[in-house]
Amino acid sequence: MASRPGILTDWPWKPLGSFKHVILVPWVVQNIYSFMVKDEKDLSSFLIFPILLWRALHSQLWISLSRYRTAKGNNRIIDKGIEFDQVDRESSWDDQILFNGILMYVVSQTIPGASHLPMWRLDGVILTALIHMGPVEFLYYWLHRLLHHHYLYSRYHSHHHSSIVTEPITSVIHPFAEHISYFTLFAIPLITTVTTGTASAASLAGYLTYIDFMNNMGHCNFELIPKWLFTIFPPLKYLMYTPSFHSLHHTQFRTNYSLFMPIYDYIYGTMDTSSDTLYENSLRRPEEAPDVVHLTHLTTPDSIYHLRLGLAHMASTPQKSKWYLWLMWPVTMLTMMLTWIYGRTFVVERNRFHKLRLQTWTIPKYNVQYNLQWQKLRKKGVKVLSLGLLNQGEDLNRYGELYVQKYPRLKTKVVDGSSLAVAAVLNSIPKSATQVLHRGNISKVASAAVLNLCQRGIQVAVPSEDEYKKLKKSFGIRSDRNNLILSKSYSIKTWLVGDGLKEEDQKKAAEGTLFIPFSQFPPKKLRRDCFYHSIPAMAAPASLENVDSCENWLPRRVMSAWRVAGIVHALEGWDEHESGYTMSDIGRVWQASIQHGFKPLAVATHSKF
């Protein structure tokens, strides 16, 4: 929002929220009906909707590419990251596509010569290019300078400049009034070709694609225009801007006003003197070497959309199944096939915490097809590798220990985070609890949590005889195992639950029961009269930078204990592995996490889901 919002700031369909796209339905249906029924087919008008879909897909491809490249770090322009407020502010980037779509339908039905266009006319394409290079670029330059006048800037354009670090979709984040002026400007070549009878579907679609391409490219936070282009054709520097060129406009504000052609900044003396230096420095910037890597993977088929490289706004909220994702099943199936074929780890996120460089790597495998390839994960400079999700599985985790033993000189410390997960679980137990019920598969975290509870004098009841025997065996000859009892009673109000918790077990729980998960995956919430705590996790300190997405199903700025453990391990400089049967000191890890600013989550006894 601008600092002092002016009139026509909000889009007319803002009250519709996520249902705003229905405003296009009457136009699309009427257009399709006319094309199917009438004898004289208007293919150019029929193609308006596919053009709108292409524009949305085109922008999304730029978003994914930009986030991937900035996470890797090579050719990055600005080090500062983005936060949730920017993601929320830019979540309405498709409003301008809806706006343009409505106007295109209106124009095609009201202006003579705007319908029944041919697919291709060379003279119309040339005329469109010439008008853009002349009047459009010139008028935009002065319109942009006008928008930087304090009156208009405070009421309108400051909304766009709220994003210092830009993403491709930053390019279209403007108040409604600004978009009216931009559409009027960009309509000049299109209306001219229509009135002169030289318009074609190709000139329309090509011009819109050109605008989207240059807009998205120029707002990337990495440099991608190779230097050899300007070496081969030096005048190109006056005809095409670069991401670093426009980045300076967002950091300096009073330079580099041009649309896509910097020539007007050269003519009127508003060219930033550091443009060439920033361009060359960005091109030379190498890929970032992380200190800590958190290794995770895809979960459900639609989790691809929740990745930071997927749908940005969806990634900024906890992962939940959404009905409209079923409409995208062809894309979902295609991504599953690609991940099956590709199978290589890729970077999805980067963070900075004090002097540590953090990255999250994703193995493109879903739960049902997951199999870790340890030999592919070595990378120079990584101090700590923390394990997430199914990397915690007993077989894979034990193989991690064997991997460490196989390479005793391995400088990268493998950390499964089990000690901090146990500490988070223990901290979630209400202080008044004297009994706890255990349900779920036995794991390294579960065994350690149960043992610690018994040592504290808290009685742990286990309804399953098989699980009871496994836990008792893991205790050895300790006297604490007397607090471990075999009981079929489900009246205990505090439950420790993990993978394998059955629906029938939840139904047996007493009203007001608190379910505390000890696994990476949260239980299905079936009881509205009970309480569900988070999986082992901690709130991140404010000094953790570039947090703009949620970790799976966790809330904003909350990180799983397994991920936090790797960060703390690196901060403390501990020279030990934590994998397989090895577990770090629980109390020491917990205290170190608290000292570094991570905070425990409140026990969910005050609200239900």
Coordinates of C-alpha atoms in Angstrom, one line a residue:
M1 CA 0.0 0.0 0.0
A2 CA 1.2 3.5 -0.8
S3 CA 2.2 5.7 2.1
R4 CA -0.8 8.0 1.5
P5 CA -3.2 6.0 -0.8
G6 CA -5.0 8.0 -3.4
I7 CA -8.3 7.4 -5.2
L8 CA -8.6 4.3 -7.3
T9 CA -5.9 2.5 -5.3
D10 CA -7.8 -0.8 -4.9
W11 CA -8.9 -3.0 -7.7
P12 CA -12.7 -3.0 -8.2
W13 CA -13.0 -6.8 -7.5
K14 CA -11.0 -6.8 -4.3
P15 CA -14.1 -7.7 -2.2
L16 CA -14.3 -10.9 -4.2
G17 CA -11.0 -12.2 -2.7
S18 CA -9.9 -15.5 -4.2
F19 CA -13.1 -15.7 -6.3
K20 CA -12.1 -12.7 -8.4
H21 CA -11.5 -14.8 -11.4
V22 CA -15.2 -15.4 -11.9
I23 CA -15.5 -11.9 -13.4
L24 CA -14.0 -13.3 -16.6
V25 CA -16.4 -16.2 -16.8
P26 CA -19.3 -14.4 -18.7
W27 CA -16.9 -13.0 -21.3
V28 CA -15.1 -16.4 -21.8
V29 CA -18.4 -18.4 -22.0
Q30 CA -20.0 -15.9 -24.4
N31 CA -16.9 -15.9 -26.6
I32 CA -16.7 -19.7 -26.7
Y33 CA -20.4 -20.0 -27.5
S34 CA -20.1 -17.5 -30.3
F35 CA -17.2 -19.3 -31.8
M36 CA -18.9 -22.7 -31.6
V37 CA -22.3 -21.6 -32.9
K38 CA -21.8 -18.8 -35.4
D39 CA -21.0 -19.6 -39.0
E40 CA -18.4 -16.9 -39.2
K41 CA -15.6 -17.9 -36.8
D42 CA -13.8 -15.1 -35.0
L43 CA -10.6 -17.0 -34.1
S44 CA -8.7 -13.9 -32.9
S45 CA -11.3 -13.1 -30.2
F46 CA -11.5 -16.8 -29.3
L47 CA -7.8 -16.7 -28.6
I48 CA -8.0 -14.0 -26.0
F49 CA -8.5 -16.4 -23.1
P50 CA -5.6 -18.7 -24.2
I51 CA -3.5 -15.5 -24.4
L52 CA -4.4 -14.7 -20.8
L53 CA -3.5 -18.2 -19.6
W54 CA -0.2 -18.0 -21.5
R55 CA 0.6 -14.7 -19.7
A56 CA -0.1 -16.2 -16.3
L57 CA 2.0 -19.3 -17.1
H58 CA 4.8 -17.1 -18.6
S59 CA 4.9 -15.0 -15.3
Q60 CA 4.9 -18.1 -13.2
L61 CA 7.9 -19.6 -15.1
W62 CA 9.8 -16.4 -14.4
I63 CA 8.9 -16.5 -10.7
S64 CA 10.2 -20.1 -10.4
L65 CA 13.4 -19.4 -12.3
S66 CA 14.1 -16.2 -10.4
R67 CA 13.7 -17.9 -7.0
Y68 CA 15.8 -20.8 -8.0
R69 CA 18.6 -18.6 -9.2
T70 CA 18.6 -16.2 -6.2
A71 CA 18.7 -19.3 -3.9
K72 CA 21.8 -20.6 -5.7
G73 CA 23.4 -17.2 -5.4
N74 CA 25.3 -16.9 -8.7
N75 CA 24.9 -13.6 -10.5
R76 CA 22.7 -12.3 -7.6
I77 CA 22.4 -8.5 -7.6
I78 CA 21.3 -7.6 -4.1
D79 CA 22.1 -9.8 -1.0
K80 CA 19.1 -8.7 1.0
G81 CA 16.2 -11.2 1.0
I82 CA 12.5 -10.8 0.9
E83 CA 10.0 -11.4 3.8
F84 CA 6.4 -12.4 4.1
D85 CA 5.1 -8.8 3.9
Q86 CA 6.4 -8.5 0.4
V87 CA 4.9 -11.9 -0.6
D88 CA 1.5 -10.8 0.7
R89 CA 1.8 -7.4 -1.1
E90 CA 2.6 -9.1 -4.4
S91 CA 0.1 -11.9 -4.2
S92 CA -2.4 -10.1 -6.4
W93 CA 0.0 -10.0 -9.4
D94 CA -2.7 -11.6 -11.7
D95 CA -5.1 -8.6 -11.2
Q96 CA -3.5 -6.8 -14.2
I97 CA -4.1 -9.9 -16.4
L98 CA -7.8 -9.9 -15.4
F99 CA -8.0 -6.1 -16.1
N100 CA -6.3 -6.4 -19.5
G101 CA -8.5 -9.5 -20.3
I102 CA -11.8 -7.6 -19.7
L103 CA -10.6 -4.6 -21.8
M104 CA -9.5 -6.9 -24.6
Y105 CA -12.9 -8.5 -24.7
V106 CA -14.6 -5.0 -24.6
V107 CA -12.4 -3.7 -27.4
S108 CA -12.9 -6.7 -29.6
Q109 CA -16.7 -6.3 -29.4
T110 CA -17.0 -2.5 -29.6
I111 CA -14.2 -1.1 -31.8
P112 CA -14.6 -1.7 -35.6
G113 CA -11.7 -3.8 -37.0
A114 CA -10.8 -5.2 -33.6
S115 CA -12.4 -8.6 -34.3
H116 CA -11.9 -11.2 -37.0
L117 CA -8.2 -10.4 -37.1
P118 CA -5.8 -12.4 -39.4
M119 CA -3.2 -14.5 -37.7
W120 CA -0.3 -12.7 -39.2
R121 CA 0.6 -9.4 -40.9
L122 CA 4.2 -8.3 -41.2
D123 CA 3.4 -4.6 -41.6
G124 CA 1.4 -4.7 -38.3
V125 CA 4.3 -6.3 -36.4
I126 CA 6.7 -3.7 -37.8
L127 CA 4.4 -0.8 -37.0
T128 CA 3.9 -2.1 -33.4
A129 CA 7.6 -2.3 -32.8
L130 CA 8.3 1.2 -34.2
I131 CA 5.5 2.8 -32.2
H132 CA 6.8 1.1 -29.0
M133 CA 10.4 2.2 -29.6
G134 CA 9.2 5.8 -30.3
P135 CA 6.1 7.2 -28.6
V136 CA 5.6 4.5 -25.9
E137 CA 9.2 4.5 -24.5
F138 CA 9.3 8.3 -24.6
L139 CA 6.0 8.8 -22.9
Y140 CA 6.6 6.2 -20.3
Y141 CA 9.9 7.8 -19.3
W142 CA 8.2 11.1 -18.5
L143 CA 5.2 9.4 -17.0
H144 CA 7.6 7.5 -14.7
R145 CA 9.4 10.7 -13.7
L146 CA 6.0 12.3 -13.0
L147 CA 5.1 9.4 -10.8
H148 CA 8.2 10.1 -8.7
H149 CA 6.9 13.6 -7.9
H150 CA 6.2 13.6 -4.2
Y151 CA 2.4 14.0 -4.6
L152 CA 1.9 11.1 -6.9
Y153 CA 4.7 9.0 -5.4
S154 CA 3.2 9.1 -1.9
R155 CA -0.3 8.3 -3.2
Y156 CA 0.5 5.7 -5.8
H157 CA 4.0 4.7 -7.0
S158 CA 5.5 4.2 -3.5
H159 CA 3.5 1.0 -3.4
H160 CA 5.6 -0.4 -6.1
H161 CA 8.8 0.8 -4.5
S162 CA 8.0 -0.9 -1.2
S163 CA 9.9 -3.8 -2.7
I164 CA 13.6 -2.9 -2.6
V165 CA 14.6 -6.4 -3.6
T166 CA 12.5 -7.2 -6.6
E167 CA 11.0 -10.4 -8.0
P168 CA 9.6 -10.8 -11.5
I169 CA 6.0 -10.2 -10.3
T170 CA 7.1 -6.9 -8.6
S171 CA 6.9 -5.5 -12.1
V172 CA 3.1 -5.5 -12.1
I173 CA 2.4 -4.5 -8.5
H174 CA 0.9 -1.1 -8.8
P175 CA -2.4 0.6 -7.7
F176 CA -5.3 0.3 -10.0
A177 CA -5.0 3.9 -11.1
E178 CA -1.5 3.4 -12.3
H179 CA -2.5 0.3 -14.3
I180 CA -5.1 2.4 -16.1
S181 CA -2.4 4.8 -17.2
Y182 CA -0.1 1.9 -18.2
F183 CA -2.8 0.2 -20.2
T184 CA -3.6 3.5 -22.0
L185 CA 0.1 3.8 -22.9
F186 CA 0.6 0.3 -24.1
A187 CA -2.7 0.3 -26.0
I188 CA -1.3 3.0 -28.4
P189 CA 0.5 0.5 -30.8
L190 CA -2.5 -1.9 -30.6
I191 CA -5.2 0.7 -31.3
T192 CA -3.0 2.2 -34.1
T193 CA -2.7 -1.2 -35.9
V194 CA -6.5 -1.8 -35.5
T195 CA -7.4 1.6 -36.9
T196 CA -5.0 1.3 -39.8
G197 CA -6.2 -2.2 -40.6
T198 CA -2.8 -3.8 -40.0
A199 CA -3.5 -5.6 -36.7
S200 CA -3.1 -9.4 -36.3
A201 CA -3.4 -12.0 -33.6
A202 CA 0.4 -12.4 -33.8
S203 CA 1.1 -8.6 -33.3
L204 CA -1.3 -8.6 -30.3
A205 CA 0.0 -11.7 -28.6
G206 CA 3.6 -10.9 -29.5
Y207 CA 3.5 -7.4 -28.1
L208 CA 1.9 -8.6 -24.8
T209 CA 4.5 -11.4 -24.5
Y210 CA 7.3 -8.9 -25.2
I211 CA 6.0 -6.5 -22.4
D212 CA 5.7 -9.4 -19.9
F213 CA 9.1 -10.8 -20.9
M214 CA 11.0 -7.5 -20.4
N215 CA 9.0 -6.6 -17.3
N216 CA 9.7 -10.0 -15.6
M217 CA 13.3 -10.2 -16.7
G218 CA 14.1 -6.6 -15.6
H219 CA 12.8 -7.3 -12.1
C220 CA 14.8 -10.4 -11.4
N221 CA 17.3 -10.2 -8.7
F222 CA 20.0 -11.9 -10.7
E223 CA 21.9 -10.8 -13.9
L224 CA 21.3 -13.0 -16.9
I225 CA 22.1 -10.8 -20.0
P226 CA 25.5 -12.0 -21.2
K227 CA 28.2 -9.4 -21.8
W228 CA 29.0 -10.7 -25.3
L229 CA 25.7 -9.4 -26.6
F230 CA 26.8 -5.8 -25.9
T231 CA 30.3 -6.6 -27.2
I232 CA 28.9 -7.8 -30.6
F233 CA 26.4 -4.9 -30.9
P234 CA 27.4 -1.9 -28.6
P235 CA 24.4 0.2 -29.4
L236 CA 22.3 -2.5 -27.7
K237 CA 23.0 -0.9 -24.4
Y238 CA 20.8 2.0 -25.4
L239 CA 18.0 -0.3 -26.6
M240 CA 17.7 -3.0 -23.9
Y241 CA 18.0 -2.7 -20.1
T242 CA 19.3 -5.4 -17.8
P243 CA 18.1 -6.6 -14.3
S244 CA 21.0 -4.8 -12.6
F245 CA 20.1 -1.6 -14.5
H246 CA 16.5 -1.5 -13.1
S247 CA 17.6 -2.8 -9.7
L248 CA 19.4 0.5 -9.2
H249 CA 16.1 2.3 -9.8
H250 CA 14.7 0.4 -6.8
T251 CA 17.6 1.2 -4.6
Q252 CA 18.5 4.7 -5.7
F253 CA 14.9 5.9 -6.7
R254 CA 16.0 8.9 -8.7
T255 CA 17.9 7.2 -11.6
N256 CA 17.2 4.8 -14.4
Y257 CA 13.6 5.7 -15.2
S258 CA 13.4 4.2 -18.6
L259 CA 10.9 1.4 -19.5
F260 CA 13.0 -1.1 -21.5
M261 CA 15.3 1.2 -23.5
P262 CA 17.9 3.1 -21.4
I263 CA 18.4 5.6 -24.3
Y264 CA 16.2 8.2 -22.6
D265 CA 18.2 8.0 -19.3
Y266 CA 21.3 8.8 -21.4
I267 CA 19.6 11.6 -23.2
Y268 CA 18.2 13.3 -20.1
G269 CA 21.1 12.7 -17.7
T270 CA 19.3 10.3 -15.3
M271 CA 21.5 7.3 -16.0
D272 CA 23.0 5.9 -12.8
T273 CA 26.8 6.1 -13.0
S274 CA 27.2 2.8 -11.3
S275 CA 25.1 0.8 -13.8
D276 CA 28.0 -0.7 -15.7
T277 CA 29.9 -1.6 -12.6
L278 CA 27.0 -3.3 -10.9
Y279 CA 26.2 -5.2 -14.1
E280 CA 29.8 -6.6 -14.4
N281 CA 30.1 -7.4 -10.7
S282 CA 26.8 -9.3 -10.8
L283 CA 27.9 -11.3 -13.8
R284 CA 31.1 -12.3 -12.0
R285 CA 29.4 -13.3 -8.8
P286 CA 29.9 -17.1 -8.1
E287 CA 27.4 -19.6 -6.7
E288 CA 27.0 -19.3 -3.0
A289 CA 28.7 -21.9 -0.8
P290 CA 26.4 -22.7 2.2
D291 CA 27.5 -23.5 5.7
V292 CA 24.4 -25.4 6.6
V293 CA 22.2 -27.5 4.3
H294 CA 18.8 -28.8 5.4
L295 CA 17.9 -31.8 3.2
T296 CA 14.2 -32.4 2.6
H297 CA 12.0 -33.8 -0.2
L298 CA 8.5 -33.6 -1.7
T299 CA 5.7 -35.2 0.2
T300 CA 2.3 -35.4 -1.6
P301 CA 1.7 -34.8 -5.3
D302 CA 0.4 -31.3 -4.8
S303 CA 3.4 -30.4 -2.5
I304 CA 5.2 -29.2 -5.6
Y305 CA 3.0 -26.1 -5.6
H306 CA 3.9 -25.4 -1.9
L307 CA 7.6 -25.3 -2.7
R308 CA 9.2 -21.8 -2.6
L309 CA 9.9 -22.3 -6.3
G310 CA 6.2 -23.1 -7.0
L311 CA 3.3 -20.8 -6.3
A312 CA 4.8 -18.0 -4.1
H313 CA 1.6 -17.1 -2.2
M314 CA 0.8 -20.8 -1.5
A315 CA 4.3 -21.4 -0.3
S316 CA 3.9 -18.6 2.2
T317 CA 1.1 -20.4 4.0
P318 CA 1.1 -23.8 5.9
Q319 CA 0.7 -26.7 3.5
K320 CA -2.9 -27.8 3.2
S321 CA -4.9 -29.7 0.6
K322 CA -6.9 -27.3 -1.5
W323 CA -9.8 -28.3 -3.8
Y324 CA -8.8 -26.2 -6.8
L325 CA -5.5 -28.1 -7.1
W326 CA -7.5 -31.0 -8.3
L327 CA -8.2 -29.0 -11.4
M328 CA -4.4 -28.9 -12.1
W329 CA -4.0 -32.7 -12.1
P330 CA -2.5 -32.9 -15.6
V331 CA 0.3 -30.5 -14.4
T332 CA 0.6 -32.5 -11.2
M333 CA 1.0 -35.8 -13.0
L334 CA 3.6 -34.3 -15.4
T335 CA 5.7 -33.0 -12.4
M336 CA 5.6 -36.5 -10.8
M337 CA 6.9 -38.0 -14.0
L338 CA 9.6 -35.4 -14.3
T339 CA 10.7 -35.9 -10.7
W340 CA 10.9 -39.6 -11.3
I341 CA 13.1 -39.1 -14.3
Y342 CA 15.2 -36.1 -13.0
G343 CA 16.0 -37.3 -9.5
R344 CA 18.7 -34.6 -8.7
T345 CA 18.8 -32.5 -5.6
F346 CA 18.1 -28.8 -6.2
V347 CA 18.3 -25.6 -4.0
V348 CA 14.9 -24.2 -3.0
E349 CA 15.7 -21.6 -0.3
R350 CA 18.5 -19.6 1.2
N351 CA 18.7 -17.9 4.5
R352 CA 21.2 -15.9 6.5
F353 CA 21.6 -16.1 10.3
H354 CA 24.4 -14.0 11.7
K355 CA 27.4 -15.1 9.6
L356 CA 26.0 -18.5 8.6
R357 CA 24.8 -19.1 5.1
L358 CA 21.9 -21.5 5.1
Q359 CA 20.3 -23.4 2.2
T360 CA 17.4 -25.9 1.9
W361 CA 17.9 -28.6 -0.7
T362 CA 15.0 -30.7 -2.0
I363 CA 15.3 -34.2 -3.4
P364 CA 12.6 -34.4 -6.1
K365 CA 11.0 -37.6 -4.8
Y366 CA 7.6 -38.0 -3.2
N367 CA 6.9 -40.1 -0.1
V368 CA 5.9 -43.1 -2.2
Q369 CA 9.0 -43.0 -4.4
Y370 CA 11.6 -41.8 -1.9
N371 CA 15.1 -43.3 -1.7
L372 CA 18.0 -41.2 -0.5
Q373 CA 21.2 -41.2 -2.6
W374 CA 23.9 -40.3 -0.1
Q375 CA 26.7 -40.4 -2.6
K376 CA 25.3 -37.5 -4.5
L377 CA 25.0 -35.1 -1.6
R378 CA 28.6 -34.1 -0.9
K379 CA 29.4 -30.5 -1.7
K380 CA 32.5 -28.5 -0.8
G381 CA 32.2 -26.0 2.0
V382 CA 29.1 -27.5 3.8
K383 CA 29.7 -27.7 7.5
V384 CA 26.5 -29.3 8.6
L385 CA 23.9 -31.4 6.8
S386 CA 20.6 -31.6 8.7
L387 CA 18.1 -34.3 7.8
G388 CA 14.3 -33.7 7.3
L389 CA 11.2 -35.7 6.7
L390 CA 11.8 -39.3 5.5
N391 CA 15.6 -38.8 5.9
Q392 CA 14.8 -39.5 9.5
G393 CA 13.6 -43.0 8.7
E394 CA 15.4 -45.7 10.6
D395 CA 16.9 -47.4 7.6
L396 CA 18.1 -44.2 5.9
N397 CA 19.3 -42.7 9.2
R398 CA 21.2 -45.8 10.1
Y399 CA 22.8 -45.7 6.6
G400 CA 23.8 -42.1 7.4
E401 CA 25.7 -43.4 10.3
L402 CA 27.4 -46.1 8.2
Y403 CA 28.2 -43.3 5.6
V404 CA 29.9 -41.3 8.4
Q405 CA 31.9 -44.4 9.5
K406 CA 32.9 -45.1 5.9
Y407 CA 34.3 -41.5 5.6
P408 CA 35.9 -40.8 9.0
R409 CA 37.6 -37.7 7.7
L410 CA 34.3 -36.2 6.4
K411 CA 34.3 -32.5 7.4
T412 CA 30.5 -32.2 6.9
K413 CA 28.7 -33.1 10.1
V414 CA 25.5 -35.1 9.6
V415 CA 22.8 -34.1 12.1
D416 CA 19.5 -35.8 12.3
G417 CA 18.3 -33.4 15.0
S418 CA 16.8 -36.1 17.2
S419 CA 18.1 -34.6 20.4
L420 CA 16.4 -31.2 19.8
A421 CA 13.2 -33.0 18.6
V422 CA 13.1 -34.9 21.9
A423 CA 13.7 -31.6 23.9
A424 CA 10.9 -29.9 22.0
V425 CA 8.5 -32.8 22.8
L426 CA 9.5 -32.8 26.5
N427 CA 9.0 -29.1 26.6
S428 CA 5.4 -29.5 25.2
I429 CA 4.3 -31.8 28.0
P430 CA 2.1 -29.9 30.5
K431 CA 3.9 -29.4 33.8
S432 CA 0.8 -30.8 35.6
A433 CA 0.9 -34.1 33.7
T434 CA 1.7 -37.2 35.7
Q435 CA 0.7 -39.7 33.0
V436 CA 1.3 -39.8 29.3
L437 CA -0.1 -42.3 26.7
H438 CA 2.2 -43.4 23.8
R439 CA 0.7 -44.3 20.4
G440 CA 2.5 -44.6 17.1
N441 CA 5.5 -46.3 15.6
I442 CA 8.6 -46.6 17.8
S443 CA 11.4 -44.4 16.6
K444 CA 14.6 -42.9 17.9
V445 CA 12.8 -39.8 19.1
A446 CA 10.0 -41.7 20.6
S447 CA 12.2 -44.0 22.6
A448 CA 14.3 -41.2 23.9
A449 CA 11.3 -39.1 24.8
V450 CA 9.6 -41.9 26.7
L451 CA 12.9 -42.7 28.6
N452 CA 13.2 -39.1 29.7
L453 CA 9.7 -38.9 30.8
C454 CA 10.1 -42.1 32.9
Q455 CA 13.3 -40.6 34.4
R456 CA 11.3 -37.6 35.4
G457 CA 8.8 -39.8 37.3
I458 CA 6.0 -39.5 34.7
Q459 CA 4.2 -42.7 34.0
V460 CA 4.0 -43.6 30.3
A461 CA 1.2 -46.0 29.3
V462 CA 1.5 -48.1 26.1
P463 CA -1.7 -49.9 24.9
S464 CA 0.2 -52.1 22.4
E465 CA 2.0 -55.0 23.9
D466 CA 4.5 -55.1 20.9
E467 CA 5.4 -51.4 21.4
Y468 CA 5.6 -51.9 25.1
K469 CA 8.2 -54.7 24.7
K470 CA 10.3 -52.7 22.3
L471 CA 10.4 -49.7 24.6
K472 CA 11.1 -51.8 27.6
K473 CA 14.0 -53.5 25.7
S474 CA 15.4 -50.2 24.7
F475 CA 15.6 -49.2 28.4
G476 CA 17.9 -52.0 29.3
I477 CA 18.3 -52.6 33.0
R478 CA 17.4 -49.0 34.0
S479 CA 15.1 -48.8 37.0
D480 CA 13.2 -46.1 35.2
R481 CA 11.4 -48.7 33.1
N482 CA 9.1 -49.3 36.1
N483 CA 7.3 -46.1 35.0
L484 CA 6.6 -47.7 31.7
I485 CA 3.3 -49.6 31.9
L486 CA 1.2 -51.7 29.6
S487 CA -2.4 -50.3 29.8
K488 CA -5.4 -50.4 27.6
S489 CA -6.9 -47.3 29.2
Y490 CA -7.4 -44.3 26.9
S491 CA -8.5 -41.9 29.7
I492 CA -5.1 -40.2 29.9
K493 CA -5.4 -36.6 28.7
T494 CA -1.8 -36.2 27.3
W495 CA -0.8 -38.4 24.3
L496 CA 2.5 -38.7 22.5
V497 CA 1.7 -39.6 19.0
G498 CA 3.6 -40.5 15.9
D499 CA 3.3 -42.1 12.5
G500 CA 1.0 -45.1 12.7
L501 CA -1.6 -43.4 14.9
K502 CA -4.9 -44.9 13.8
E503 CA -8.2 -43.1 13.5
E504 CA -9.8 -45.6 15.8
D505 CA -7.3 -44.6 18.5
Q506 CA -8.2 -40.9 18.2
K507 CA -11.9 -41.8 18.6
K508 CA -11.1 -43.5 21.9
A509 CA -9.4 -40.4 23.4
A510 CA -11.2 -38.6 26.2
E511 CA -12.6 -35.1 25.5
G512 CA -9.9 -32.4 25.9
T513 CA -7.1 -34.7 25.2
L514 CA -3.8 -33.1 24.0
F515 CA -2.1 -34.8 21.1
I516 CA 1.7 -34.1 21.0
P517 CA 3.4 -35.4 17.8
F518 CA 7.0 -36.7 18.0
S519 CA 7.3 -37.4 14.2
Q520 CA 7.9 -35.1 11.2
F521 CA 4.4 -35.6 10.0
P522 CA 1.4 -34.2 11.9
P523 CA -1.5 -36.5 12.7
K524 CA -4.8 -36.1 10.9
K525 CA -7.0 -33.9 13.1
L526 CA -10.2 -35.8 13.6
R527 CA -11.4 -34.6 17.0
R528 CA -12.9 -31.1 17.4
D529 CA -13.1 -31.6 21.1
C530 CA -9.4 -32.2 21.5
F531 CA -6.2 -30.2 21.1
Y532 CA -3.4 -30.8 18.6
H533 CA 0.1 -29.5 19.2
S534 CA 2.6 -28.8 16.5
I535 CA 5.2 -31.3 15.5
P536 CA 8.6 -30.7 17.3
A537 CA 9.4 -27.1 16.2
M538 CA 10.6 -23.7 17.3
A539 CA 9.9 -20.1 16.4
A540 CA 12.8 -18.5 14.5
P541 CA 14.5 -15.4 15.8
A542 CA 13.8 -12.1 14.0
S543 CA 17.5 -12.0 12.9
L544 CA 17.0 -15.0 10.6
E545 CA 16.8 -13.3 7.2
N546 CA 15.0 -14.1 3.9
V547 CA 12.2 -16.1 5.4
D548 CA 9.3 -15.9 2.9
S549 CA 7.9 -19.4 2.8
C550 CA 6.5 -22.0 5.3
E551 CA 8.3 -25.2 6.1
N552 CA 5.7 -27.8 5.0
W553 CA 2.7 -27.6 7.4
L554 CA 4.3 -25.3 10.0
P555 CA 3.2 -21.6 10.5
R556 CA 5.2 -18.7 9.3
R557 CA 8.7 -18.2 10.8
V558 CA 8.5 -21.6 12.6
M559 CA 11.1 -24.2 11.8
S560 CA 11.1 -27.9 12.6
A561 CA 13.4 -29.0 15.4
W562 CA 15.4 -31.1 13.0
R563 CA 16.2 -28.1 10.9
V564 CA 17.0 -25.9 13.9
A565 CA 19.3 -28.5 15.2
G566 CA 21.6 -28.3 12.2
I567 CA 21.8 -24.5 12.5
V568 CA 22.6 -24.7 16.2
H569 CA 25.2 -27.4 15.6
A570 CA 27.0 -25.0 13.2
L571 CA 26.7 -22.0 15.4
E572 CA 28.2 -23.9 18.3
G573 CA 30.9 -25.5 16.1
W574 CA 30.3 -28.9 17.6
D575 CA 32.7 -31.5 16.1
E576 CA 30.4 -34.5 16.2
H577 CA 27.8 -36.3 14.1
E578 CA 24.3 -37.1 15.2
S579 CA 22.8 -39.9 13.2
G580 CA 22.0 -43.6 13.4
Y581 CA 22.0 -44.6 17.1
T582 CA 24.0 -41.6 18.2
M583 CA 22.2 -38.7 20.0
S584 CA 23.6 -35.5 21.3
D585 CA 23.0 -34.3 24.8
I586 CA 19.4 -33.2 24.9
G587 CA 19.8 -30.5 27.6
R588 CA 22.8 -29.0 26.0
V589 CA 21.2 -28.7 22.6
W590 CA 18.0 -27.2 24.0
Q591 CA 19.8 -24.6 26.0
A592 CA 22.0 -23.7 23.0
S593 CA 18.9 -23.2 20.9
I594 CA 17.3 -20.9 23.4
Q595 CA 20.5 -18.9 23.7
H596 CA 20.6 -18.3 20.0
G597 CA 17.1 -16.9 20.0
F598 CA 14.9 -19.8 19.0
K599 CA 11.8 -20.0 21.0
P600 CA 9.6 -22.9 22.1
L601 CA 6.0 -23.0 20.8
A602 CA 3.2 -22.5 23.2
V603 CA 1.3 -25.7 24.1
A604 CA -2.1 -25.6 22.3
T605 CA -4.4 -25.9 25.3
H606 CA -6.3 -22.7 24.7
S607 CA -7.7 -23.3 21.2
K608 CA -8.9 -26.1 19.0
F609 CA -8.4 -26.5 15.3

